[in-house]
Short mmCIF file of C-alpha atoms in Angstrom, two decimals:
data_model
loop_
_atom_site.label_atom_id
_atom_site.label_comp_id
_atom_site.label_asym_id
_atom_site.label_seq_id
_atom_site.Cartn_x
_atom_site.Cartn_y
_atom_site.Cartn_z
CA MET A 296 -0.15 -0.14 0.30
CA PRO A 297 2.63 2.70 -0.32
CA VAL A 298 2.79 5.22 -3.69
CA ILE A 299 6.13 4.85 -5.49
CA ALA A 300 7.73 6.42 -8.15
CA MET A 301 7.39 4.39 -11.40
CA GLU A 302 7.97 5.53 -15.00
CA VAL A 303 5.34 5.80 -18.06
CA LYS A 304 5.65 2.61 -20.21
CA THR A 305 2.51 2.71 -22.38
CA ALA A 306 0.85 6.55 -22.59
CA GLN A 307 -2.99 7.11 -25.16
CA ASN A 308 -6.35 8.25 -24.66
CA HIS A 309 -8.61 5.92 -22.78
CA PRO A 310 -11.07 3.90 -25.90
CA ASN A 311 -14.64 5.70 -24.01
CA ALA A 312 -13.62 8.56 -22.44
CA ASP A 313 -12.04 12.02 -24.06
CA ALA A 314 -11.21 13.15 -20.81
CA LEU A 315 -9.18 10.44 -19.48
CA ARG A 316 -5.92 8.58 -20.77
CA LEU A 317 -4.93 5.63 -19.49
CA TYR A 318 -1.86 4.23 -18.50
CA SER A 319 1.41 2.03 -18.08
CA PHE A 320 3.77 2.31 -15.03
CA ALA A 321 6.60 0.41 -14.11
CA ALA A 322 9.55 -0.11 -10.88
CA PRO A 323 11.97 -2.40 -10.38
CA GLY A 324 10.53 -4.86 -8.05
CA TRP A 325 6.69 -3.99 -9.20
CA GLU A 326 4.52 -4.89 -10.82
CA PRO A 327 3.40 -2.97 -13.83
CA VAL A 328 -0.03 -0.76 -13.48
CA GLN A 329 -3.01 -0.04 -15.98
CA ILE A 330 -4.51 3.31 -14.35
CA VAL A 331 -6.77 5.35 -15.68
CA ALA A 332 -6.37 9.20 -15.17
CA ASN A 333 -8.13 12.80 -16.28
CA SER A 334 -6.36 15.07 -18.48
CA GLU A 335 -5.38 17.29 -16.55
CA ASN A 336 -2.06 16.25 -15.73
CA ILE A 337 -0.74 14.68 -19.20
CA TYR A 338 2.35 11.94 -19.04
CA GLU A 339 4.95 10.94 -21.91
CA VAL A 340 6.15 7.68 -22.35
CA GLY A 341 9.28 8.26 -19.65
CA ASP A 342 8.42 10.38 -17.08
CA ILE A 343 8.64 9.93 -13.23
CA VAL A 344 4.98 9.30 -11.88
CA ALA A 345 4.56 8.89 -7.67
CA ILE A 346 1.99 6.14 -8.24
CA ALA A 347 0.16 5.25 -5.18
CA LEU A 348 -1.24 1.89 -5.19
CA THR A 349 -4.05 0.31 -4.56
CA ASP A 350 -4.65 0.15 -0.35
CA SER A 351 -2.50 3.59 -0.14
CA VAL A 352 -4.45 5.54 2.16
CA LEU A 353 -2.99 9.11 0.98
CA LYS A 354 -2.53 12.18 3.62
CA ASP A 355 -6.06 13.67 3.10
CA GLY A 356 -7.94 10.10 3.64
CA THR A 357 -8.14 8.96 0.03
CA LYS A 358 -8.58 5.54 0.18
CA ILE A 359 -6.62 3.84 -3.69
CA LYS A 360 -9.23 1.46 -4.23
CA PRO A 361 -8.79 -0.68 -8.00
CA VAL A 362 -12.16 1.00 -10.12
CA LYS A 363 -13.66 0.28 -13.07
CA LEU A 364 -13.53 3.67 -15.19
CA ARG A 365 -15.71 3.94 -18.64
CA GLY A 366 -14.85 0.08 -19.46
CA VAL A 367 -12.02 0.31 -18.68
CA TYR A 368 -9.26 -0.44 -14.65
CA SER A 369 -7.85 1.51 -13.15
CA PHE A 370 -5.03 -0.07 -10.65
CA GLY A 371 -4.13 3.11 -8.37
CA MET A 372 -3.98 6.68 -8.52
CA ALA A 373 -1.31 8.65 -10.79
CA LEU A 374 -0.57 11.43 -8.11
CA GLY A 375 1.79 13.82 -10.33
CA LYS A 376 5.38 13.70 -12.36
CA VAL A 377 8.32 13.85 -9.37
CA GLU A 378 11.84 14.30 -9.47
CA ALA A 379 13.48 11.05 -8.27
CA GLU A 380 15.07 7.69 -8.86
CA ILE A 381 12.49 4.84 -10.44
CA GLY A 382 11.67 2.56 -7.26
CA THR A 383 11.55 5.06 -4.71
CA ASP A 384 9.09 4.87 -2.28
CA LEU A 385 8.24 8.22 -1.99
CA SER A 386 4.77 7.11 0.90
CA ALA A 387 6.35 9.56 3.32
CA ILE A 388 5.43 12.20 1.78
CA TYR A 389 1.38 10.99 0.06
CA CYS A 390 0.26 8.82 2.58
CA GLN A 391 -0.75 8.63 5.97
CA GLU A 392 1.53 6.68 8.42
CA THR A 393 -1.01 3.99 9.73
CA VAL A 394 1.34 0.31 11.85
CA ALA A 395 3.34 -1.41 9.70
CA ARG A 396 1.75 -4.58 8.35
CA SER A 397 -1.66 -3.90 9.28
CA ALA A 398 -3.90 -6.62 8.30
CA ILE A 399 -6.04 -5.00 5.84
CA LEU A 400 -9.28 -6.79 5.35
CA GLN A 401 -9.74 -8.70 2.56
CA THR A 402 -13.48 -8.58 1.33
CA TRP A 403 -14.94 -11.51 -0.25
CA PRO A 404 -17.04 -9.99 -3.47
CA SER A 405 -20.58 -8.82 -2.99
CA ILE A 406 -22.25 -11.19 -5.54
CA GLU A 407 -25.43 -10.07 -7.83
CA LEU A 408 -28.04 -12.20 -9.10
CA LEU A 409 -27.84 -12.58 -12.66
CA TYR A 410 -30.37 -9.74 -13.93
CA ASN A 411 -27.64 -7.35 -12.19
CA LEU A 412 -24.50 -8.57 -13.99
CA ARG A 413 -26.91 -8.70 -17.62
CA ARG A 414 -27.99 -4.78 -16.36
CA SER A 415 -24.57 -3.93 -15.71
CA LEU A 416 -22.75 -5.61 -18.99
CA GLU A 417 -25.10 -4.03 -21.04
CA ALA A 418 -23.63 -0.85 -19.34
CA VAL A 419 -20.28 -0.64 -20.98
CA GLY A 420 -22.34 -2.51 -23.83
CA GLU A 421 -21.19 -5.90 -23.32
CA THR A 422 -22.17 -9.43 -23.99
CA PRO A 423 -19.59 -12.11 -23.76
CA LYS A 424 -20.20 -15.51 -23.35
CA ILE A 425 -18.96 -17.01 -20.91
CA THR A 426 -18.36 -20.20 -19.70
CA TYR A 427 -19.53 -21.48 -16.05
CA ARG A 428 -18.95 -23.55 -13.32
CA ALA A 429 -21.37 -23.60 -9.77
CA LYS A 430 -20.63 -24.23 -6.34
CA VAL A 431 -23.19 -25.22 -3.83
CA LYS A 432 -23.58 -22.54 -1.73
CA LEU A 433 -23.76 -23.46 1.87
CA ASP A 434 -25.67 -21.72 4.92
CA GLY A 435 -22.77 -19.99 7.24
CA THR A 436 -21.10 -17.21 7.60
CA ASN A 437 -18.24 -15.78 5.35
CA GLY A 438 -15.17 -16.40 6.47
CA GLY A 439 -11.48 -15.36 5.13
CA ILE A 440 -7.54 -16.53 6.85
CA GLN A 441 -4.58 -14.30 5.71
CA ILE A 442 -1.43 -15.33 5.84
CA PHE A 443 1.81 -13.19 5.76
CA THR A 444 4.47 -13.89 4.27
CA ASP A 445 6.56 -13.87 7.13
CA GLY A 446 4.14 -16.40 8.90
CA ARG A 447 1.61 -14.61 10.29
CA VAL A 448 -2.19 -15.17 10.99
CA ALA A 449 -5.07 -12.08 10.12
CA VAL A 450 -8.68 -13.83 10.63
CA GLN A 451 -11.63 -12.10 9.48
CA SER A 452 -15.48 -11.73 9.08
CA ARG A 453 -17.23 -10.82 5.84
CA SER A 454 -17.19 -6.81 7.13
CA GLN A 455 -14.15 -6.66 9.64
CA ILE A 456 -10.83 -8.20 11.17
CA ILE A 457 -11.70 -10.46 13.41
CA SER A 458 -10.12 -12.46 17.22
CA THR A 459 -10.85 -14.19 19.83
CA GLU A 460 -12.11 -11.27 21.69
CA ASN A 461 -14.03 -9.68 18.54
CA ASP A 462 -15.11 -13.65 17.44
CA ASN A 463 -17.50 -14.69 15.42
CA LEU A 464 -19.33 -17.58 15.76
CA GLY A 465 -15.86 -19.11 17.01
CA PHE A 466 -14.63 -19.02 13.64
CA ALA A 467 -11.30 -16.79 14.95
CA ASN A 468 -10.70 -18.78 17.84
CA TRP A 469 -10.43 -21.78 16.22
CA VAL A 470 -8.36 -20.45 13.50
CA ASN A 471 -6.40 -19.46 16.99
CA GLN A 472 -6.52 -23.38 17.67
CA ASN A 473 -5.10 -24.49 14.89
CA ILE A 474 -2.52 -21.81 14.13
CA GLU A 475 0.40 -23.92 13.32
CA PHE A 476 -1.19 -25.27 10.06
CA PHE A 477 -2.27 -21.96 9.09
CA SER A 478 1.13 -20.22 9.62
CA ARG A 479 2.91 -23.32 7.87
CA LEU A 480 1.11 -22.19 4.34
CA ALA A 481 2.88 -19.27 3.91
CA SER A 482 4.67 -18.66 0.84
CA SER A 483 6.31 -16.27 -1.67
CA GLU A 484 2.55 -14.70 -1.48
CA HIS A 485 0.22 -12.85 0.90
CA THR A 486 -2.42 -15.27 0.85
CA THR A 487 -6.64 -15.38 1.91
CA ILE A 488 -8.44 -18.27 1.34
CA PHE A 489 -12.08 -17.33 1.02
CA GLY A 490 -15.02 -20.31 2.54
CA GLU A 491 -17.84 -20.11 4.64
CA TRP A 492 -17.45 -21.34 8.24
CA CYS A 493 -20.45 -23.41 8.80
CA GLY A 494 -22.23 -26.01 10.61
CA LYS A 495 -23.74 -27.15 14.40
CA GLY A 496 -24.64 -23.31 15.89
CA ILE A 497 -24.51 -21.53 12.72
CA GLN A 498 -28.00 -21.16 10.94
CA LYS A 499 -30.53 -23.20 11.69
CA ARG A 500 -32.25 -23.29 8.22
CA THR A 501 -30.33 -26.25 6.10
CA ALA A 502 -28.70 -29.27 5.94
CA ILE A 503 -25.54 -28.15 6.82
CA SER A 504 -26.23 -26.90 10.12
CA GLN A 505 -27.19 -30.86 11.24
CA ILE A 506 -23.95 -31.82 10.75
CA ASP A 507 -21.74 -32.71 14.41
CA ARG A 508 -19.15 -29.65 14.65
CA LYS A 509 -17.98 -26.49 12.23
CA ILE A 510 -16.16 -27.27 9.82
CA PHE A 511 -14.49 -24.46 6.88
CA ALA A 512 -16.12 -25.37 3.81
CA ALA A 513 -13.08 -23.13 1.38
CA PHE A 514 -14.68 -22.45 -2.60
CA ALA A 515 -11.77 -19.53 -2.98
CA ILE A 516 -7.70 -18.71 -2.91
CA GLN A 517 -6.59 -15.10 -2.85
CA PHE A 518 -2.76 -14.42 -3.79
CA GLY A 519 -1.65 -11.22 -3.83
CA GLY A 520 -3.72 -7.87 -2.32
CA VAL A 521 -1.71 -5.68 -0.59
CA ASP A 522 1.61 -3.80 -1.11
CA GLY A 523 0.00 -3.31 -4.63
CA LYS A 524 0.17 -6.56 -5.46
CA LEU A 525 -3.15 -6.78 -7.75
CA ALA A 526 -5.34 -9.31 -6.41
CA LYS A 527 -5.55 -12.89 -8.05
CA LEU A 528 -7.74 -15.97 -7.12
CA GLU A 529 -7.85 -19.27 -7.33
CA ILE A 530 -11.29 -20.42 -7.69
CA ARG A 531 -10.13 -24.42 -9.58
CA PRO A 532 -10.88 -27.00 -6.85
CA ASP A 533 -8.73 -29.32 -7.56
CA LYS A 534 -5.80 -26.59 -6.54
CA ILE A 535 -7.13 -25.80 -3.83
CA ALA A 536 -6.94 -28.86 -2.39
CA GLU A 537 -3.34 -28.83 -3.17
CA PHE A 538 -2.55 -26.36 -1.24
CA LEU A 539 -4.43 -27.02 1.37
CA PRO A 540 -2.76 -30.05 3.36
CA LYS A 541 -5.72 -32.46 4.68
CA HIS A 542 -7.78 -31.52 8.05
CA PRO A 543 -10.86 -32.85 9.11
CA ASP A 544 -12.21 -29.50 9.69
CA ILE A 545 -11.45 -28.52 6.18
CA PHE A 546 -12.89 -28.92 3.30
CA VAL A 547 -13.01 -27.52 -0.66
CA LEU A 548 -16.74 -27.25 -2.21
CA PRO A 549 -15.82 -29.69 -5.28
CA PHE A 550 -17.59 -27.54 -8.41
CA TYR A 551 -21.68 -29.36 -9.08
CA GLY A 552 -22.90 -30.27 -12.33
CA GLU A 553 -21.56 -30.03 -15.82
CA PRO A 554 -20.28 -26.69 -17.16
CA PHE A 555 -22.76 -23.92 -18.81
CA VAL A 556 -22.18 -21.37 -21.63
CA LEU A 557 -24.49 -18.20 -21.33
CA ASP A 558 -24.81 -15.79 -24.24
CA PHE A 559 -24.96 -12.52 -23.65
CA GLY A 560 -25.03 -11.81 -26.57
CA ASP A 561 -28.50 -14.17 -27.03
CA ARG A 562 -31.30 -13.23 -25.48
CA GLU A 563 -33.38 -16.73 -26.25
CA GLN A 564 -29.89 -19.05 -25.21
CA LEU A 565 -29.82 -16.85 -21.63
CA ALA A 566 -33.38 -17.71 -21.68
CA SER A 567 -32.46 -21.12 -22.20
CA VAL A 568 -29.87 -22.29 -19.60
CA VAL A 569 -31.81 -20.62 -16.70
CA ASP A 570 -34.58 -22.70 -17.60
CA SER A 571 -31.75 -25.54 -16.95
CA LEU A 572 -30.33 -23.29 -13.42
CA ASN A 573 -33.85 -23.09 -11.55
CA GLN A 574 -34.01 -26.77 -12.42
CA ALA A 575 -30.86 -27.23 -10.65
CA VAL A 576 -31.87 -24.55 -7.71
CA ASP A 577 -34.78 -26.37 -6.98
CA THR A 578 -32.98 -29.70 -6.37
CA VAL A 579 -29.89 -28.11 -4.08
CA GLU A 580 -33.00 -27.04 -2.06
CA LYS A 581 -35.06 -29.82 -2.21
CA VAL A 582 -31.82 -32.23 -0.73
CA ASP A 583 -28.07 -30.02 -0.41
CA PRO A 584 -25.82 -33.08 -2.83
CA TRP A 585 -23.06 -32.14 -1.22
CA VAL A 586 -23.52 -31.88 2.65
CA LYS A 587 -25.32 -35.73 1.58
CA GLU A 588 -22.14 -37.06 -0.10
CA THR A 589 -20.54 -36.08 2.78
CA PHE A 590 -21.91 -36.08 5.87
CA GLY A 591 -24.22 -38.98 5.02
CA ILE A 592 -27.28 -35.97 5.74
CA GLU A 593 -30.02 -35.13 3.88
CA GLY A 594 -32.28 -31.87 4.93
CA ILE A 595 -32.98 -28.46 2.79
CA GLY A 596 -29.78 -26.79 0.28
CA GLU A 597 -29.49 -22.42 0.58
CA GLY A 598 -28.84 -22.59 -3.45
CA LEU A 599 -26.02 -22.29 -6.51
CA VAL A 600 -23.23 -20.11 -6.72
CA MET A 601 -21.68 -19.72 -10.64
CA PHE A 602 -18.04 -19.17 -11.44
CA PRO A 603 -16.00 -18.56 -14.32
CA GLU A 604 -14.63 -21.23 -15.42
CA SER A 605 -10.80 -21.01 -15.50
CA GLY A 606 -8.08 -22.51 -16.18
CA GLU A 607 -5.29 -20.27 -14.32
CA LEU A 608 -5.32 -18.32 -11.25
CA THR A 609 -7.40 -15.27 -12.86
CA GLU A 610 -7.52 -10.90 -11.67
CA ARG A 611 -10.26 -10.87 -8.84
CA LEU A 612 -11.57 -6.83 -10.04
CA SER A 613 -12.26 -7.88 -13.69
CA TYR A 614 -13.70 -12.04 -12.93
CA ALA A 615 -15.58 -11.27 -9.59
CA GLU A 616 -17.50 -8.80 -11.89
CA LEU A 617 -18.81 -11.85 -13.81
CA LEU A 618 -19.46 -14.31 -10.72
CA PHE A 619 -23.76 -15.06 -9.77
CA LYS A 620 -25.70 -16.86 -7.53
CA ALA A 621 -29.52 -18.21 -6.97
CA LYS A 622 -30.64 -19.11 -3.77
CA GLY A 623 -33.80 -20.94 -3.55
CA GLU A 624 -37.06 -20.04 -2.42
CA LYS A 625 -36.36 -20.22 1.25
CA HIS A 626 -33.48 -17.98 1.43
CA GLN A 627 -34.21 -15.82 -1.33
CA VAL A 628 -33.52 -12.06 -0.02
CA VAL A 629 -35.31 -10.66 -3.66
CA LYS A 630 -38.93 -12.49 -4.13
CA THR A 631 -38.94 -13.29 -7.43
CA LYS A 632 -41.18 -15.51 -9.04
CA ALA A 633 -37.68 -17.87 -10.12
CA PRO A 634 -34.03 -18.20 -8.73
CA VAL A 635 -32.00 -17.30 -11.87
CA GLN A 636 -33.77 -14.64 -14.21
CA ILE A 637 -33.37 -12.59 -17.20
CA ASP A 638 -35.24 -9.31 -16.33
CA PRO A 639 -35.76 -8.52 -13.10
CA GLU A 640 -39.55 -8.21 -11.36
CA VAL A 641 -41.54 -5.56 -11.60
CA ALA A 642 -43.59 -3.49 -8.50
CA GLN A 643 -46.25 -2.53 -9.65
CA SER A 644 -47.37 -0.29 -6.28
CA ILE A 645 -44.97 0.53 -3.44
CA ASP A 646 -46.24 -1.87 -1.18
CA ASP A 647 -45.29 -4.49 -4.10
CA PHE A 648 -41.92 -3.28 -3.87
CA VAL A 649 -41.32 -3.87 -0.15
CA ASN A 650 -42.78 -6.96 -0.29
CA LEU A 651 -40.49 -7.72 -3.29
CA PHE A 652 -37.38 -6.68 -0.35
CA VAL A 653 -38.69 -7.26 3.00
CA THR A 654 -37.51 -10.95 2.80
CA THR A 655 -37.61 -12.78 6.06
CA ALA A 656 -34.07 -14.24 4.61
CA ARG A 657 -33.16 -10.10 3.98
CA LEU A 658 -34.54 -9.77 7.75
CA GLU A 659 -32.62 -12.38 9.20
CA GLN A 660 -29.30 -11.65 7.09
CA ALA A 661 -29.60 -8.48 8.98
CA VAL A 662 -29.62 -9.90 12.84
CA THR A 663 -26.39 -11.78 12.01
CA ALA A 664 -24.64 -9.55 10.54
CA VAL A 665 -25.18 -6.66 13.35
CA GLY A 666 -25.04 -9.45 15.90
CA CYS A 667 -28.77 -8.32 17.64
CA ASP A 668 -30.42 -11.65 18.14
CA ARG A 669 -31.75 -11.45 21.00
CA PHE A 670 -33.84 -8.85 19.51
CA GLU A 671 -33.74 -5.79 22.49
CA MET A 672 -35.27 -2.10 21.47
CA PRO A 673 -31.64 -0.66 21.29
CA GLN A 674 -30.32 -2.00 18.63
CA ILE A 675 -32.88 -1.28 16.28
CA GLY A 676 -31.58 2.05 15.04
CA ALA A 677 -27.80 -0.89 13.40
CA PHE A 678 -31.19 -3.16 12.46
CA LEU A 679 -32.19 -1.68 10.08
CA GLN A 680 -29.60 0.82 9.41
CA TRP A 681 -27.85 -2.14 8.14
CA PHE A 682 -31.07 -4.06 6.99
CA MET A 683 -31.90 -0.11 4.12
CA THR A 684 -28.72 -0.12 3.03
CA ASP A 685 -28.73 -3.38 2.01
CA VAL A 686 -31.43 -2.81 0.38
CA GLN A 687 -30.49 0.01 -1.27
CA LYS A 688 -27.48 -1.45 -2.73
CA GLU A 689 -29.21 -3.88 -4.09
CA SER A 690 -33.41 -2.58 -5.19
CA VAL A 691 -31.59 -0.25 -8.21
CA ALA A 692 -32.73 -2.70 -11.31
CA GLU A 693 -36.73 -2.95 -9.19
CA LEU A 694 -36.65 0.24 -9.27
CA GLU A 695 -35.73 1.20 -12.48
CA ALA A 696 -38.26 -0.93 -13.63
CA ALA A 697 -41.31 -0.05 -11.33
CA GLN A 698 -40.30 4.27 -12.60
CA LEU A 699 -39.94 4.03 -8.56
CA SER A 700 -37.71 6.37 -6.92
CA TRP A 701 -35.88 5.42 -3.03
CA LYS A 702 -37.64 8.05 -1.76
CA ASP A 703 -40.66 6.93 -2.59
CA VAL A 704 -40.09 3.64 -0.58
CA ASN A 705 -37.51 3.71 1.66
CA LYS A 706 -40.20 4.91 4.25
CA ALA A 707 -42.53 2.03 4.11
CA LEU A 708 -39.21 -0.12 3.10
CA MET A 709 -37.99 0.65 7.13
CA LYS A 710 -41.79 1.17 8.68
CA SER A 711 -42.07 -2.61 7.54
CA ALA A 712 -38.40 -4.28 9.01
CA ARG A 713 -39.07 -1.86 12.24
CA GLU A 714 -42.18 -3.95 12.75
CA TRP A 715 -41.07 -6.73 12.23
CA TYR A 716 -38.47 -6.49 14.27
CA GLN A 717 -40.72 -5.17 17.16
CA GLU A 718 -43.34 -8.28 17.54
CA LYS A 719 -39.55 -10.20 17.11
CA ALA A 720 -39.21 -8.59 20.74
CA LYS A 721 -42.50 -8.78 21.97
CA SER A 722 -42.13 -12.77 21.19
CA LEU A 723 -38.94 -13.08 22.90
#
């Protein structure tokens, strides 16, 4: 997360925006980096420029994150030409002081529904043909294990770094008990193992909650993503299994079913494959096939997550944008007619919109996210804040389809969610 003096290797106009320029920068010991910058400062090949790499925090508080600008990825910020040797670390000049090598949350991306993915691709004029593989979606809590190159280990929930004193359903304590196992996995690259912490005492709705203990089911490994290194993902089950030694409480989620192709430029082909996907989600919801095969327990499943097929490590930012999920009826946070749809539901009124988004699954997700499962009234504010933020983030397509604004629906949404929480509080 430093600012480094880097040399301009290529410079050209942005293909989709006259006011933007596209550059590549390089310096010894650092991976080449692509950056989109505005045309206020024009850089030429050979110029030396201060480059704030991803995860830098500038002195004004600006946090540098990978972004997509008019369809092109940018992995840093150009801060201006400098009189310094290539490769000079300029962090002391440009960055806030931080604890050296402190753990930075490596967030697993938020995964969209298919119609939101299709809408995003259409917005930038892309109609790719993509081969996907599915993995069963387990009903637990998202967890990550970071392994530093020096063997130190950090633990995270979906939203924060956690510890045994600030735990998430015992996940940090379990990692701490197995600290030597994970420390031995240290390599030349910062590594984050993403998975679902699930099993006994975590959620109550699906087959995985009926097993006799808690387990960690890994579904992806990230390499890099810190100190200016691009994050790359490994999603192939066989490669994940090669990285992880055998452990009685660690499992690698396999692919489910056969590969399938989605042609985003062919609506008829999409509709045909969507029918098959809905049948697959229905099958998984009736009986989770992985839990049945692995633990001999029959019970409902949550749904599927679709991963673009890849024969190698993939650059995380572009890859993550192509993931999509499909939950069975009992777990849907949006009350769609089918788990997988090409188009969003069209609410005919504000009440219809509220019914779409105020679902039991989303309400319970909010409770879990903010830890207010005892339904104490002082916690209702945190519950409502999380719930409303989540709905606003995920309802853009539905608002547009219904020709409604957030201002039109927010009071009705909050009223419905508040009444649900209050009823739960009374019943306890």
